[in-house]
Amino acid sequence: MSRYQAMNNSNTHKIEPPCTLHITDEQAMMELGGQIACLLARGGVVLLHGNLGAGKTTLVRGLLRSLGFEGTVKSPTYTLVEPYHVAGRDIYHFDLYRLADPEELEYLGVRDYFRDDTLCLIEWPQQADGFLPKADLEVTLLHDGSARIAQLKTPHNH
C-alpha cells in the first residue's frame, strides 16, 4: 500500500490542490514536503495549520531535504524565523506559536521576507491574522490515530 492513500505508488506523482491525503508515517510526511517544494518551485507563501505534534516541522524538514539541505531542521519556536539558503533558493521557516502580538512581526521586518523569489513556510499563521500576505498554499494537518490527514488548498479553491 502507498504511504499516500490518495496518491499513486510513485513518489514523483504531482500533488494538485485541492486534495486530501492520508499520510501514514513520518517518511510520507517528508515526501509530501518534497512535493510541495516542486509545486512552489519559484517561491510562495505556505500556511501550515495543525495542532502540536501534527507534523508541520516534519513536513518542512522533508521540503528542505528534498532540495539537498543536510543540516538540522528544528522548529523556530523561540526565534520565530529560521532562514535557509538551499539550491539557490531563500527559504524562511516561521513558527508563530509564541507570538504575543501580531505587531511584533513589524519589528522583525517581516515584510522583507515575503518576496516573489522566496519560499515562506509559516506554522501557526492564525497568530498573525492581518499581518501576513495571501497564501499560495494552505496545508492543514489533522491527527488520525498514528497517521495524519493532510488537506491542501490554494486561494483559488477555498
Coordinates of C-alpha atoms in Angstrom, one line a residue:
M1 CA 0.0 0.0 0.0
S2 CA 1.2 3.5 -0.8
R3 CA 2.2 5.8 2.0
Y4 CA -0.2 8.3 0.5
Q5 CA -3.5 6.6 0.1
A6 CA -4.8 9.4 -2.1
M7 CA -1.8 9.3 -4.4
N8 CA -0.4 6.6 -6.7
N9 CA 2.6 4.5 -5.7
S10 CA 5.1 6.8 -7.4
N11 CA 6.8 9.4 -5.3
T12 CA 7.0 11.6 -8.4
H13 CA 3.3 11.9 -8.7
K14 CA 2.5 15.6 -8.5
I15 CA 0.0 16.8 -5.9
E16 CA -2.7 19.0 -7.3
P17 CA -4.6 21.1 -4.7
P18 CA -7.3 20.9 -3.6
C19 CA -6.7 17.5 -2.3
T20 CA -6.8 15.4 0.9
L21 CA -4.1 12.9 1.6
H22 CA -3.8 10.1 4.2
I23 CA -0.2 10.3 5.5
T24 CA 0.8 7.0 7.1
D25 CA 4.2 7.9 8.7
E26 CA 7.0 10.4 9.1
Q27 CA 8.7 9.4 5.8
A28 CA 5.4 10.0 3.9
M29 CA 5.1 13.5 5.6
M30 CA 8.7 14.3 4.5
E31 CA 7.8 13.1 0.9
L32 CA 4.8 15.4 1.0
G33 CA 7.2 18.3 1.9
G34 CA 9.3 17.4 -1.2
Q35 CA 6.2 17.5 -3.4
I36 CA 5.3 21.0 -2.0
A37 CA 8.9 22.1 -2.9
C38 CA 8.2 21.0 -6.5
L39 CA 4.8 22.6 -6.5
L40 CA 6.2 26.0 -5.5
A41 CA 9.5 25.9 -7.4
R42 CA 9.9 29.7 -7.6
G43 CA 8.7 30.8 -4.2
G44 CA 5.5 31.5 -2.4
V45 CA 3.8 31.5 1.0
V46 CA 2.6 28.3 2.6
L47 CA 0.4 28.4 5.7
L48 CA 0.8 25.3 7.9
H49 CA -2.2 24.6 10.2
G50 CA -2.3 21.8 12.8
N51 CA -2.2 21.1 16.5
L52 CA 1.0 20.4 18.3
G53 CA 2.7 17.3 17.1
A54 CA 0.7 17.2 13.8
G55 CA 3.8 17.1 11.6
K56 CA 4.3 20.7 10.5
T57 CA 8.0 20.8 11.2
T58 CA 8.5 17.3 9.7
L59 CA 6.8 18.5 6.5
V60 CA 9.2 21.5 6.4
R61 CA 12.2 19.1 7.1
G62 CA 11.1 17.0 4.1
L63 CA 10.8 20.0 1.9
L64 CA 14.3 21.2 2.8
R65 CA 15.8 17.7 2.5
S66 CA 14.3 17.3 -1.0
L67 CA 16.2 20.4 -2.0
G68 CA 19.5 19.0 -0.6
F69 CA 19.7 20.6 2.8
E70 CA 21.6 18.2 5.2
G71 CA 21.7 20.2 8.4
T72 CA 19.4 20.2 11.4
V73 CA 15.8 21.4 10.9
K74 CA 14.1 22.4 14.1
S75 CA 11.0 24.4 14.7
P76 CA 11.9 28.1 15.3
T77 CA 9.6 28.4 18.2
Y78 CA 11.7 30.8 20.2
T79 CA 13.4 32.7 17.3
L80 CA 10.2 33.0 15.2
V81 CA 12.0 32.5 11.9
E82 CA 14.8 30.3 10.7
P83 CA 16.4 31.2 7.3
Y84 CA 17.8 28.6 4.9
H85 CA 19.6 29.1 1.6
V86 CA 19.3 25.8 -0.3
A87 CA 19.6 25.0 -4.0
G88 CA 19.8 28.7 -4.9
R89 CA 16.6 29.5 -3.0
D90 CA 15.9 31.6 0.1
I91 CA 13.5 29.7 2.4
Y92 CA 12.2 31.0 5.6
H93 CA 10.5 28.8 8.2
F94 CA 8.4 30.7 10.7
D95 CA 6.8 29.4 13.9
L96 CA 4.4 31.9 15.3
Y97 CA 3.1 29.8 18.2
R98 CA 4.7 32.1 20.8
L99 CA 3.9 35.3 19.1
A100 CA 2.2 37.5 21.7
D101 CA 1.0 40.3 19.3
P102 CA 1.0 40.2 15.5
E103 CA 2.6 43.7 15.5
E104 CA 5.8 42.0 16.7
L105 CA 6.2 40.9 13.1
E106 CA 6.7 44.5 12.1
Y107 CA 9.7 44.8 14.5
L108 CA 11.2 41.7 12.8
G109 CA 10.9 43.4 9.4
V110 CA 8.6 40.6 8.3
R111 CA 7.7 42.3 5.0
D112 CA 11.3 41.9 3.8
Y113 CA 11.0 38.1 3.9
F114 CA 8.0 38.0 1.5
R115 CA 9.5 38.4 -1.9
D116 CA 8.4 36.7 -5.1
D117 CA 11.6 34.6 -5.1
T118 CA 11.4 33.4 -1.5
L119 CA 9.5 30.5 -0.1
C120 CA 8.0 31.2 3.3
L121 CA 6.6 28.3 5.4
I122 CA 4.5 29.6 8.3
E123 CA 3.4 27.4 11.3
W124 CA 0.6 28.8 13.4
P125 CA -0.4 31.6 10.9
Q126 CA -3.5 32.3 12.8
Q127 CA -1.3 34.1 15.4
A128 CA -0.6 36.8 12.8
D129 CA -4.0 37.3 11.2
G130 CA -4.0 40.5 9.1
F131 CA -0.2 40.7 9.0
L132 CA 0.7 38.0 6.5
P133 CA 0.4 38.1 2.7
K134 CA -2.1 36.0 0.9
A135 CA -1.1 32.3 0.9
D136 CA -0.2 30.4 -2.3
L137 CA -0.9 27.1 -0.4
E138 CA -2.6 26.2 2.8
V139 CA -1.9 22.9 4.4
T140 CA -4.0 21.6 7.3
L141 CA -2.7 18.5 9.2
L142 CA -5.1 16.6 11.3
H143 CA -4.4 13.6 13.6
D144 CA -5.9 10.3 12.5
G145 CA -4.7 7.8 15.1
S146 CA -0.9 7.4 14.4
A147 CA -1.4 8.7 10.9
R148 CA -2.3 12.2 9.6
I149 CA -4.8 13.7 7.2
A150 CA -3.3 16.4 5.0
Q151 CA -5.7 18.9 3.4
L152 CA -4.1 21.1 0.7
K153 CA -5.8 24.1 -0.9
T154 CA -4.9 27.2 -2.8
P155 CA -6.7 30.6 -2.6
H156 CA -8.4 29.7 -5.8
N157 CA -10.2 26.7 -4.3
H158 CA -11.2 27.8 -0.8

